[in-house]
Tab-separated table of C-alpha atoms in Angstrom:
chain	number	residue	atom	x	y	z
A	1	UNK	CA	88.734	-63.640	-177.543
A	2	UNK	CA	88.689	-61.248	-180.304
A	3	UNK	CA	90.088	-62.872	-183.139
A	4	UNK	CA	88.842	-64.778	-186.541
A	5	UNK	CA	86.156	-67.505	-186.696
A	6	UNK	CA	87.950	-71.013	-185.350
A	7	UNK	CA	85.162	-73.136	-185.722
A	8	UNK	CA	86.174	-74.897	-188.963
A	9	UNK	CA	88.238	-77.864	-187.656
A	10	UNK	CA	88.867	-78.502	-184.000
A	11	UNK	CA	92.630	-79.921	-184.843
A	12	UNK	CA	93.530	-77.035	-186.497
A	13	UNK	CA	95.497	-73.964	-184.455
A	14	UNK	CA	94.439	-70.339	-185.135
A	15	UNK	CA	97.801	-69.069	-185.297
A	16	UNK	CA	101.560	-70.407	-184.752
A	17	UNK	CA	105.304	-68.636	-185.893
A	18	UNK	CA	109.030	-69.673	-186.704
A	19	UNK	CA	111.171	-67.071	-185.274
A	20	UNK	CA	114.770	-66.686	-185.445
A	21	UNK	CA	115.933	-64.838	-182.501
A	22	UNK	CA	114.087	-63.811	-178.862
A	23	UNK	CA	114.544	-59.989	-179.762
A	24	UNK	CA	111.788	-61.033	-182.756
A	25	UNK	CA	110.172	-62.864	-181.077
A	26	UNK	CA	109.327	-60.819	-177.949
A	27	UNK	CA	108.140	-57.657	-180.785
A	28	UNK	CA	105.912	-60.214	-181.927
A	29	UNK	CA	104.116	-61.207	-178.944
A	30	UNK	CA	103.676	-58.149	-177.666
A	31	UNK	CA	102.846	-56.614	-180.846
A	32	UNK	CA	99.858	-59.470	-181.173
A	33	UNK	CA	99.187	-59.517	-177.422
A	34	UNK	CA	96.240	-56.717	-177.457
A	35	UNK	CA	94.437	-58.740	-180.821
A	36	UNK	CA	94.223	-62.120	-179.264
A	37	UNK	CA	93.191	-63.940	-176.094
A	38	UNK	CA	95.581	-66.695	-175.795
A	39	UNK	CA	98.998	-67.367	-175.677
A	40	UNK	CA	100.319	-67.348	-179.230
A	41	UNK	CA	102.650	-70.158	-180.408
A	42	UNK	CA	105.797	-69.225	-181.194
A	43	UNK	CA	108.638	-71.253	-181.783
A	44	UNK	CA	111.892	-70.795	-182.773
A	45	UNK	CA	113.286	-71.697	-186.063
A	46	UNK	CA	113.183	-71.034	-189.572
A	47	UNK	CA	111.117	-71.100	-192.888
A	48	UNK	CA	112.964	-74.796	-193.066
A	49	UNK	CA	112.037	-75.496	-189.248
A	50	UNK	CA	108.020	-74.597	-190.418
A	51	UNK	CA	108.152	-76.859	-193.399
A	52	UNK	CA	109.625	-79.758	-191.391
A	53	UNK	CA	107.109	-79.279	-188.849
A	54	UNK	CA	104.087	-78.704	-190.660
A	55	UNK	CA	104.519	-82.226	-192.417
A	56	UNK	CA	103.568	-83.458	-189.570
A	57	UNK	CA	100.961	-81.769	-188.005
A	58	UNK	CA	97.311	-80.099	-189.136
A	59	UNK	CA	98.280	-76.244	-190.729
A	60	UNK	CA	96.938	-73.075	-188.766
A	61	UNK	CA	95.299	-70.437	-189.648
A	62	UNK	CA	97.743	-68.034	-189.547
A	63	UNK	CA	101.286	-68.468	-189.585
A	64	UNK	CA	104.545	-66.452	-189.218
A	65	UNK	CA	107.625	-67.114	-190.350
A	66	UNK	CA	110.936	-66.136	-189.940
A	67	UNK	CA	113.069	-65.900	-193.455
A	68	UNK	CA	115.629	-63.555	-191.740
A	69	UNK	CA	118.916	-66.080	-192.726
A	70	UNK	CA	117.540	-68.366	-195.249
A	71	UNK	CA	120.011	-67.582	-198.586
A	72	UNK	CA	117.135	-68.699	-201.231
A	73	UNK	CA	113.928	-67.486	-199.537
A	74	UNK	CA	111.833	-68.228	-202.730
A	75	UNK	CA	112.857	-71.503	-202.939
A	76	UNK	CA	112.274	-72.507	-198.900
A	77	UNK	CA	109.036	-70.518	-199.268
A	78	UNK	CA	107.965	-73.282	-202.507
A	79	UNK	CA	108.797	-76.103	-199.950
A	80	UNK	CA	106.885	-75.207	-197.410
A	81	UNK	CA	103.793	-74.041	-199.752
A	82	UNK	CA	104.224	-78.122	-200.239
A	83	UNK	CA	102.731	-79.111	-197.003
A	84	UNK	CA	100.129	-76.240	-195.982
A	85	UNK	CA	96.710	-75.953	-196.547
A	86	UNK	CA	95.755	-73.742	-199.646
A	87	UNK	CA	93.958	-71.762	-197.454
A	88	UNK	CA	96.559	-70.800	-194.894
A	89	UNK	CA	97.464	-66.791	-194.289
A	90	UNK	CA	101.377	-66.803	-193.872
A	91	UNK	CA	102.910	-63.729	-192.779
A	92	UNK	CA	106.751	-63.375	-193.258
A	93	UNK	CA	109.666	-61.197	-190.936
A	94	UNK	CA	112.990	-61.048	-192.718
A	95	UNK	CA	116.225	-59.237	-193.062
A	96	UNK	CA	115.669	-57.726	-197.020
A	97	UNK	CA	113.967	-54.560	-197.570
A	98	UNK	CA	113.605	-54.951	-201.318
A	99	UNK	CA	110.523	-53.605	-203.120
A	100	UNK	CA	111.108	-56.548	-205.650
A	101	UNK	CA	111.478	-58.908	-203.398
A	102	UNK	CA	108.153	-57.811	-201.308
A	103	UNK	CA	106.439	-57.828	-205.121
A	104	UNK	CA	107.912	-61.134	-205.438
A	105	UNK	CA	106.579	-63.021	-202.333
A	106	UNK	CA	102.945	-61.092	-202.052
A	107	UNK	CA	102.188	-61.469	-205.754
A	108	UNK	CA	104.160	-64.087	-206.825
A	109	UNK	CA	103.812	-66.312	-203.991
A	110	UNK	CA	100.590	-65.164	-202.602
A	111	UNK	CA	102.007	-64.249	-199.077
A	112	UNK	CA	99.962	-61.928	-197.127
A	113	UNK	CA	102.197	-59.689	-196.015
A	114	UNK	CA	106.121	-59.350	-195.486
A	115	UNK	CA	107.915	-57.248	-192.948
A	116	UNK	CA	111.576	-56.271	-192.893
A	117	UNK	CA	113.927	-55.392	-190.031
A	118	UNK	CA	114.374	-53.290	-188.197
A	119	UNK	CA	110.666	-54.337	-186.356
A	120	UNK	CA	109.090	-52.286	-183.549
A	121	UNK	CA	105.746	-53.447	-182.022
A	122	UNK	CA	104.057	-50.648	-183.147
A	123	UNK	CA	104.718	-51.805	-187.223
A	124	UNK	CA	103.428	-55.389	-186.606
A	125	UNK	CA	100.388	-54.675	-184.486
A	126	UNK	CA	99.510	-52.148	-187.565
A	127	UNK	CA	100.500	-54.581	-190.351
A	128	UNK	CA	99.837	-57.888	-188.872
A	129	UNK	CA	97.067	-57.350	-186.047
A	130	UNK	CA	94.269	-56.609	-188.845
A	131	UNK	CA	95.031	-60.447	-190.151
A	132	UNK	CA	94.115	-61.845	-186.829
A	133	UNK	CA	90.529	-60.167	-186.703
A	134	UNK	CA	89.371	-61.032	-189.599
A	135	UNK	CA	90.289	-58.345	-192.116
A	136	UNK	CA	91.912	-59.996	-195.100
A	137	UNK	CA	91.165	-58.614	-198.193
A	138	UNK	CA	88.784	-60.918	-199.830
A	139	UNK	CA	91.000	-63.862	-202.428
A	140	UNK	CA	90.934	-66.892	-204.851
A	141	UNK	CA	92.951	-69.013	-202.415
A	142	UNK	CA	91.784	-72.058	-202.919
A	143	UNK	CA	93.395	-75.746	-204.323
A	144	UNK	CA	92.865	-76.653	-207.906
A	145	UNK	CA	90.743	-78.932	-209.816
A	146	UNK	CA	90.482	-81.550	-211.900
A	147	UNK	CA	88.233	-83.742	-213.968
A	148	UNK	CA	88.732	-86.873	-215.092
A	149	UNK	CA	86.299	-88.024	-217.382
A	150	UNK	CA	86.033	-91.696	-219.552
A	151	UNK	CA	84.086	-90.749	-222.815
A	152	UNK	CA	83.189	-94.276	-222.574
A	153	UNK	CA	82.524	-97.004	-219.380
A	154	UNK	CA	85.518	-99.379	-219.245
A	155	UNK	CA	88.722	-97.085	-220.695
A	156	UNK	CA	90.497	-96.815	-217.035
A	157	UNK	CA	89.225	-93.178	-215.794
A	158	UNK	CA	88.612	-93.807	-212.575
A	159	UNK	CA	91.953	-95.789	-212.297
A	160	UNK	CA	94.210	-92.754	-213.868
A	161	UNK	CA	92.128	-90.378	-211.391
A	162	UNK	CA	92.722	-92.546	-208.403
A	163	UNK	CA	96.578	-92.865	-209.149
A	164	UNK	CA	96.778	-89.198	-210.358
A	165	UNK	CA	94.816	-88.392	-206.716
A	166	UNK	CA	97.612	-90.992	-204.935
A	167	UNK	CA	100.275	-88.957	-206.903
A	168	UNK	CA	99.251	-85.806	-205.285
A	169	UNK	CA	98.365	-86.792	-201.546
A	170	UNK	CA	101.068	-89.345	-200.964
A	171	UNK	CA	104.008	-89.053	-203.554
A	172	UNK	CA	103.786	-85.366	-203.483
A	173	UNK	CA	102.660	-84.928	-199.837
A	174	UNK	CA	99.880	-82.202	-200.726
A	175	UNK	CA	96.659	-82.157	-199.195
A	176	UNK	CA	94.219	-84.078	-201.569
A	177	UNK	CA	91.018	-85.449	-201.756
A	178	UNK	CA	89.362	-87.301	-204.564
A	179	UNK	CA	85.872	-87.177	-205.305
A	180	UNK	CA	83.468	-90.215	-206.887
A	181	UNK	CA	80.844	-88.267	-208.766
A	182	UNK	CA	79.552	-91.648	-210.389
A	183	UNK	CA	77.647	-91.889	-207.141
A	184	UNK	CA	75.759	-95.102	-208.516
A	185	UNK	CA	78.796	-97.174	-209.521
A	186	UNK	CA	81.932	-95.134	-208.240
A	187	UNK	CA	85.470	-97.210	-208.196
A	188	UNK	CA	87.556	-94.688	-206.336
A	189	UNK	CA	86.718	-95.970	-202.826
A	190	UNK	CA	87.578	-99.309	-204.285
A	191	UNK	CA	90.581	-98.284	-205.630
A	192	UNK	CA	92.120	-97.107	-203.093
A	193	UNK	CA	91.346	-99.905	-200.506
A	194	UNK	CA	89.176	-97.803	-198.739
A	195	UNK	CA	85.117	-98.077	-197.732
A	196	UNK	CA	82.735	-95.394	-199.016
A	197	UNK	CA	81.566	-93.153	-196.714
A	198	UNK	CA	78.646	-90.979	-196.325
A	199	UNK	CA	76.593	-87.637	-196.537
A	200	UNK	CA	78.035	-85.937	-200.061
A	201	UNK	CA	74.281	-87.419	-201.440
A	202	UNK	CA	72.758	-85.705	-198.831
A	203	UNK	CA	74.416	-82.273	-198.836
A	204	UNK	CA	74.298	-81.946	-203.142
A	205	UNK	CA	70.058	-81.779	-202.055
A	206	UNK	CA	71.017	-79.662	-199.060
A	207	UNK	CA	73.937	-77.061	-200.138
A	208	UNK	CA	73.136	-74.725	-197.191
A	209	UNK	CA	74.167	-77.409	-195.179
A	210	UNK	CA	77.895	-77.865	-197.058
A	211	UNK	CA	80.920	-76.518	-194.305
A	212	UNK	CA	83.735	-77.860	-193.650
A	213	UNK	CA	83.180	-79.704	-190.771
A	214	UNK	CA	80.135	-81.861	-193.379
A	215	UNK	CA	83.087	-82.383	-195.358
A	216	UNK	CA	85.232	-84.169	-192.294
A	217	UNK	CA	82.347	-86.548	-191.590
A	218	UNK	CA	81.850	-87.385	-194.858
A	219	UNK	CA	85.305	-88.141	-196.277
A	220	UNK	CA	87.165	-91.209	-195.755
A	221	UNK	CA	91.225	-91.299	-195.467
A	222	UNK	CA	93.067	-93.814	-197.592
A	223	UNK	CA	96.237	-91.712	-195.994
A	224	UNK	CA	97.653	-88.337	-193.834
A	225	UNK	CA	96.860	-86.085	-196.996
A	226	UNK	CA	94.712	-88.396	-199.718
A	227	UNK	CA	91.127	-88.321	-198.396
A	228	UNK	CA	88.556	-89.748	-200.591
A	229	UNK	CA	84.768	-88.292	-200.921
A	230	UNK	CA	81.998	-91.034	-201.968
A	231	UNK	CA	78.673	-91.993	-201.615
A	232	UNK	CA	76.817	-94.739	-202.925
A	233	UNK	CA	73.384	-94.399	-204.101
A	234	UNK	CA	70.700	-97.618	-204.366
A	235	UNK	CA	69.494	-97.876	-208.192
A	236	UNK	CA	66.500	-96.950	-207.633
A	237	UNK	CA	67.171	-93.480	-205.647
A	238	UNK	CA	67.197	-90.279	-208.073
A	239	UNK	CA	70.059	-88.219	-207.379
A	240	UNK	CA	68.440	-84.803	-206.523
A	241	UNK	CA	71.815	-82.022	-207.114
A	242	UNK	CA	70.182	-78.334	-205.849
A	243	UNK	CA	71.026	-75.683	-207.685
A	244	UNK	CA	74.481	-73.772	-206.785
A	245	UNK	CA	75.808	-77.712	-204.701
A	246	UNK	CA	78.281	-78.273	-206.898
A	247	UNK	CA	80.283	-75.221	-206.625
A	248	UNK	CA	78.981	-74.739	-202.592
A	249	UNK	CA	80.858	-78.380	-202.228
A	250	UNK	CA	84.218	-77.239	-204.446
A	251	UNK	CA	84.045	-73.660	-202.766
A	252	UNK	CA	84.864	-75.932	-198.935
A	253	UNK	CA	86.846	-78.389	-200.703
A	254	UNK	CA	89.135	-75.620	-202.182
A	255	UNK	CA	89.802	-74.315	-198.704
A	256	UNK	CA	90.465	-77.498	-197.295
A	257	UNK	CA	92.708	-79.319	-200.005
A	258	UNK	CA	95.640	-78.363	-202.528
A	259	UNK	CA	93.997	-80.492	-205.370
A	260	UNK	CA	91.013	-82.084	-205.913
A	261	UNK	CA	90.865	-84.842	-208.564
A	262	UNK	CA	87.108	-85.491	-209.436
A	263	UNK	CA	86.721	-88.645	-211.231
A	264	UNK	CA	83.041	-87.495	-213.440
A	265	UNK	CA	81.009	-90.523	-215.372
A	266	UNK	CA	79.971	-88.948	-218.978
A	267	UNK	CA	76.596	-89.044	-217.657
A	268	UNK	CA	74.050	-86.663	-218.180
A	269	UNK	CA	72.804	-85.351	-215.080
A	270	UNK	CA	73.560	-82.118	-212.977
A	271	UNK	CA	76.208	-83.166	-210.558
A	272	UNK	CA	78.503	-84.137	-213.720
A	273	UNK	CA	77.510	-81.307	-215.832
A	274	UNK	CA	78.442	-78.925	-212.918
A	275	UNK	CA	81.905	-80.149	-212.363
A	276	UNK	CA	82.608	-80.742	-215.703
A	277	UNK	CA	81.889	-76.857	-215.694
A	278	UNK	CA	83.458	-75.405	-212.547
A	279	UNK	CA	86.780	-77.346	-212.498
A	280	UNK	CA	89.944	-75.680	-213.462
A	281	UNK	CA	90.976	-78.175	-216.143
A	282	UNK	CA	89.365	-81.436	-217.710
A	283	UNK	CA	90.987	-84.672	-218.301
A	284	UNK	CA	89.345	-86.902	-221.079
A	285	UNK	CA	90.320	-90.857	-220.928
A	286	UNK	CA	89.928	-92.354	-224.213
A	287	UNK	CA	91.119	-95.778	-225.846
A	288	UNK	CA	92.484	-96.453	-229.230
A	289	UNK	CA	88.902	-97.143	-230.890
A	290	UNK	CA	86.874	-95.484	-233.522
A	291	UNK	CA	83.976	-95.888	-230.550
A	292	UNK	CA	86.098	-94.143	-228.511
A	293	UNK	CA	87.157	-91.701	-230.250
A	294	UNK	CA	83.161	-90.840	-231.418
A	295	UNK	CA	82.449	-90.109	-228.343
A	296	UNK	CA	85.795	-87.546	-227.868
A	297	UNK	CA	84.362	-85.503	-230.051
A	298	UNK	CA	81.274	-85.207	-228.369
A	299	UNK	CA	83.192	-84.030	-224.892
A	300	UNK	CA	85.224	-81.928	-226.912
A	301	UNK	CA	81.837	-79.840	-228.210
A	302	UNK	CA	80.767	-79.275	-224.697
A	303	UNK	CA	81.655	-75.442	-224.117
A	304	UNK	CA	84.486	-74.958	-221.272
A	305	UNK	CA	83.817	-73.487	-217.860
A	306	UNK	CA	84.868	-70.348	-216.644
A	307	UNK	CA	88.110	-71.088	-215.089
A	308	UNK	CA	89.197	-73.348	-218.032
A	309	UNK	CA	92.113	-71.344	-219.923
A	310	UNK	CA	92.622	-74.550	-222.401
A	311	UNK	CA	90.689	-77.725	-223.971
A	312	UNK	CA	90.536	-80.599	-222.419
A	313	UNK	CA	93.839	-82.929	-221.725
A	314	UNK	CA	93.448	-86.063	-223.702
A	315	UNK	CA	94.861	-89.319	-222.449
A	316	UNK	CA	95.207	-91.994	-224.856
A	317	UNK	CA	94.987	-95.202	-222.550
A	318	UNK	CA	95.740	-98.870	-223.211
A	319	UNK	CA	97.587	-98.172	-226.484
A	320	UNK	CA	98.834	-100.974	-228.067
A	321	UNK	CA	96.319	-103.620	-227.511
A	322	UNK	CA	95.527	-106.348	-230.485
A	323	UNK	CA	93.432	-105.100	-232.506
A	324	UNK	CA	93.067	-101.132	-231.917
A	325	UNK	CA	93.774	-98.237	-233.717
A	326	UNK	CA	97.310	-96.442	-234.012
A	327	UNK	CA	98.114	-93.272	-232.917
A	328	UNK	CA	98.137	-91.515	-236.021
A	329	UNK	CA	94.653	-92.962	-237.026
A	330	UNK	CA	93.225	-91.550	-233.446
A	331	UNK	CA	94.588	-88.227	-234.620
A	332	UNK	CA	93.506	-88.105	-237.568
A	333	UNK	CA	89.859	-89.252	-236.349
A	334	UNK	CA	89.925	-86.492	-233.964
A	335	UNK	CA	91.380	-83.858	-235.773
A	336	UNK	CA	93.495	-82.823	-232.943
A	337	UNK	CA	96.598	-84.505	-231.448
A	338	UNK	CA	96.290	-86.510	-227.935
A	339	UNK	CA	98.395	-85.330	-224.872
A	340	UNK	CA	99.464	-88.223	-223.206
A	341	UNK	CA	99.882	-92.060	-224.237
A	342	UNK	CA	99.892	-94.691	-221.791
A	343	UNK	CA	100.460	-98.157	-223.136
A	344	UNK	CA	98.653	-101.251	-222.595
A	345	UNK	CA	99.509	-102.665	-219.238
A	346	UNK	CA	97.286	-104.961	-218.233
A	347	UNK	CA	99.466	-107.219	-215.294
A	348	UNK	CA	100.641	-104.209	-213.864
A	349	UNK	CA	97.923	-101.895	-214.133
A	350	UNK	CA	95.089	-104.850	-212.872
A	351	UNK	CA	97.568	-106.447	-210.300
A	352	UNK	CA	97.182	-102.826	-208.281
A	353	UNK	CA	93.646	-102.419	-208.878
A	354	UNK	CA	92.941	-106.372	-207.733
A	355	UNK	CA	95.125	-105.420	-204.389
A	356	UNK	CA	94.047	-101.975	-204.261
A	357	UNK	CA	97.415	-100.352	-204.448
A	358	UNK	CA	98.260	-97.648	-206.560
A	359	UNK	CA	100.206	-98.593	-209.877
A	360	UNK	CA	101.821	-95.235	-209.877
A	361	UNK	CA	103.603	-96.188	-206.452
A	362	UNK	CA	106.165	-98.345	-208.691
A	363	UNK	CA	108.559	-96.795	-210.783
A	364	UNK	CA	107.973	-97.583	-214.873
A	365	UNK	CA	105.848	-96.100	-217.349
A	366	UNK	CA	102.994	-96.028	-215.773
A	367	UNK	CA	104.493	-93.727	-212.520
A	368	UNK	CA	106.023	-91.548	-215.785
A	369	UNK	CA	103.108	-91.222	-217.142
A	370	UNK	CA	100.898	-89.923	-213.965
A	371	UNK	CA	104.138	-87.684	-213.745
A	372	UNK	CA	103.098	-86.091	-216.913
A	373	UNK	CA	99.534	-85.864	-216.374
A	374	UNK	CA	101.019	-83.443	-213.138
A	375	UNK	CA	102.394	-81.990	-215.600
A	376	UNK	CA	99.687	-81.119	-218.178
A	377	UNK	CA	97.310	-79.592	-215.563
A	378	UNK	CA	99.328	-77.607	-214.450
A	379	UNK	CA	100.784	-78.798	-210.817
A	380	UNK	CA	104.298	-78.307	-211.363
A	381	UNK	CA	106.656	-76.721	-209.145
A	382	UNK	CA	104.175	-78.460	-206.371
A	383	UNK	CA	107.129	-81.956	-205.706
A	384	UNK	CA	107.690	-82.505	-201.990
A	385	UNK	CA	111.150	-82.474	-201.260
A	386	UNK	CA	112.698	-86.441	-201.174
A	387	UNK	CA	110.015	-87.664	-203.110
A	388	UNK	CA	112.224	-88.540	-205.658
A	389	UNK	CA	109.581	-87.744	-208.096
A	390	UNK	CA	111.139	-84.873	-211.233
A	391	UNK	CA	108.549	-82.907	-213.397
A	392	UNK	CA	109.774	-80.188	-215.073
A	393	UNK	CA	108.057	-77.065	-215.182
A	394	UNK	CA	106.538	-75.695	-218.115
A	395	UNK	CA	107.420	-71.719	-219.245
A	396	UNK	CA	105.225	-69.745	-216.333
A	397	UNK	CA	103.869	-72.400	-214.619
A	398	UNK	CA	105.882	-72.404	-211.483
A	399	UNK	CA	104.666	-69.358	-209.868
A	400	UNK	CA	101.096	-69.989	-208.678
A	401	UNK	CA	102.399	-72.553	-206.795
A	402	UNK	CA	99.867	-72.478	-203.612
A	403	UNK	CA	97.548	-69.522	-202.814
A	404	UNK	CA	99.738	-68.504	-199.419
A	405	UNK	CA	97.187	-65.667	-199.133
A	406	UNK	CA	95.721	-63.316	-201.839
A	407	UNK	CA	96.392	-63.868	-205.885
């Protein structure tokens, strides 16, 4: 077979289409025909038919897709960047030959490449044949991350990155994992009702050995698309992170999920320092004490990372309790306004944890708030269709809303 390296997961297909009509569909196979050595799914439907689908099986590859009768293209082509795999090529066949439009989908949307009609065999083994061998120009394709950091032990980190992971893989129905870097202590396994697994300890001292199919073993699935990445060290093992790990382990993990929530201990070793540096945005937890917010300031001094366009998000947890600052005195303490407040709610918020549900998954303030936190970092415009979930989008944000291809 001459055709792009497979290897990566064993459930997922190399290449599969939605095509309209037979006409289309025979140009396509027989344009592909000389570039592969197996028969090549096709199926025929619509950008719609591919997004229902696709929820319920793993993403290829490649995929083509039909747009030739859908009236609001951009907006199918949002829905079905819901339930793919950031890392997916898509390759679109429709009926308008519109220089903006083309601009629109390949830039805008990140879509590989987009053919009007009239087809002929000889256009799409020219245009799309190159995809299936391998020659893609090189992209930042990948899902985006997060940090979500307590500035002290006890102010409900690892529960807001749990339910803001939940939020994404099961509310939102994008691919998610999150990752326990408090690889001593971590909660997120917990949290979620699931056991840790095992082998991230092993491949942060052995990065040449970090693929995706190291990532498979060593997550564990709380659901279809929330997958959770732990480890649990004994106290007395030092944690040995090798140079370059960190961003060898969120290089595969960016391929293989839309978001990855990383719940990071302020600690002061190499694993944390490295996320805390090669995420896309940082979340800092913080509670309504002058303790707390001492120790703000001290994450706010750290210098961000390179993909970091804006300080820190701060979260202002467990406001309200007896006995603990306003929110005008935090402000004032910190010089700087906080992001997000989420009150004190102890029987809801510790009833989930104690059954290891997420809090998020019933509707109140606490579900609003993990709604906003979507917000703040910047995963807007991501809501699967019948969640039932509304965020609106903030001016500019809705346009990078999955790397279909190059950015």
């Amino acid at each position: 077979m001459t055709g792009m390296d497979t290897a990566s997961r064993h459930d997922r297909p190399f290449l599969m289409g939605f095509i309209g009509d037979a006409a289309t569909e025979a140009l396509i196979r027989d344009g592909l025909g000389p570039f592969v050595g197996f028969t090549i799914d096709l199926r025929r439907g619509s950008v719609r038919t591919a997004t229902a689908a696709l929820r319920r099986q793993a993403t290829p590859k490649i995929l083509i897709v039909d747009i030739g009768d859908e009236k609001q293209p951009i907006s199918a082509l949002r829905e079905l960047a819901n339930v793919v795999e950031p890392d997916v090529s898509v390759l679109l066949v429709g009926a308008l030959d519109s220089a903006d439009f083309y601009r629109e989908v390949t830039r805008g949307l990140g879509v590989l490449e987009y053919l009007p009609r009239p087809l002929t065999r000889e256009k799409i083994a020219r245009e799309f044949g190159p995809v299936l061998v391998g020659q893609i120009p090189e992209r930042d394709n990948g899902g985006r991350c997060v940090t979500v950091t307590g500035v002290r032990g006890g102010v409900g980190a690892s529960t807001i990155a749990a339910n803001l992971a939940w939020l994404f893989g099961v509310a939102m129905q994008r691919h998610t994992v999150l990752l326990d870097a408090d690889l001593y202590r971590g909660m997120a396994a917990l949290l979620l009702d699931v056991a840790a697994g095992a082998g991230l300890c092993q491949a942060l001292e052995m990065p040449e050995r970090i693929d995706v199919l190291l990532v498979e073993r060593a997550v564990v699935r709380a659901t279809e698309r929330l997958h959770v990445l732990a480890d649990r060290l004994d106290f007395m093992t030092e944690l040995n992170c090798a140079p370059a790990a960190t961003r060898a382990l969120l290089g595969v993990l960016r391929h293989r999920y839309n978001f990855i929530v990383a719940d990071v201990p302020f600690v002061p070793n190499g694993f944390s320092r490295d996320l805390l540096m090669d995420v896309h945005q940082r979340i800092l937890v913080l509670e309504p004490t002058l303790a707390s917010v001492r120790e703000t300031l001290r994450l706010l001094e750290v210098p961000p990372g390179p993909l970091q366009k804006q300080r820190p998000v701060l979260v202002l947890n467990r406001m309200g309790r007896p006995g603990t600052l306003n929110r005008r005195q935090v402000e004032d303490a910190l010089k700087s306004h906080v992001d997000l407040i989420i009150p004190d709610l102890p029987r809801q918020v510790g009833n989930a944890e104690t059954l290891g549900e997420a809090a998020a998954g019933t509707r109140g303030v606490f579900r609003n708030a993990m709604l906003e936190l979507a917000r703040q970092v910047d995963a807007v415009g991501m809501l699967d269709v019948g969640s039932g979930l509304s965020v609106l989008p903030t001016a500019g944000s809705g346009r990078r809303w999955l790397s279909l291809g190059r950015r």
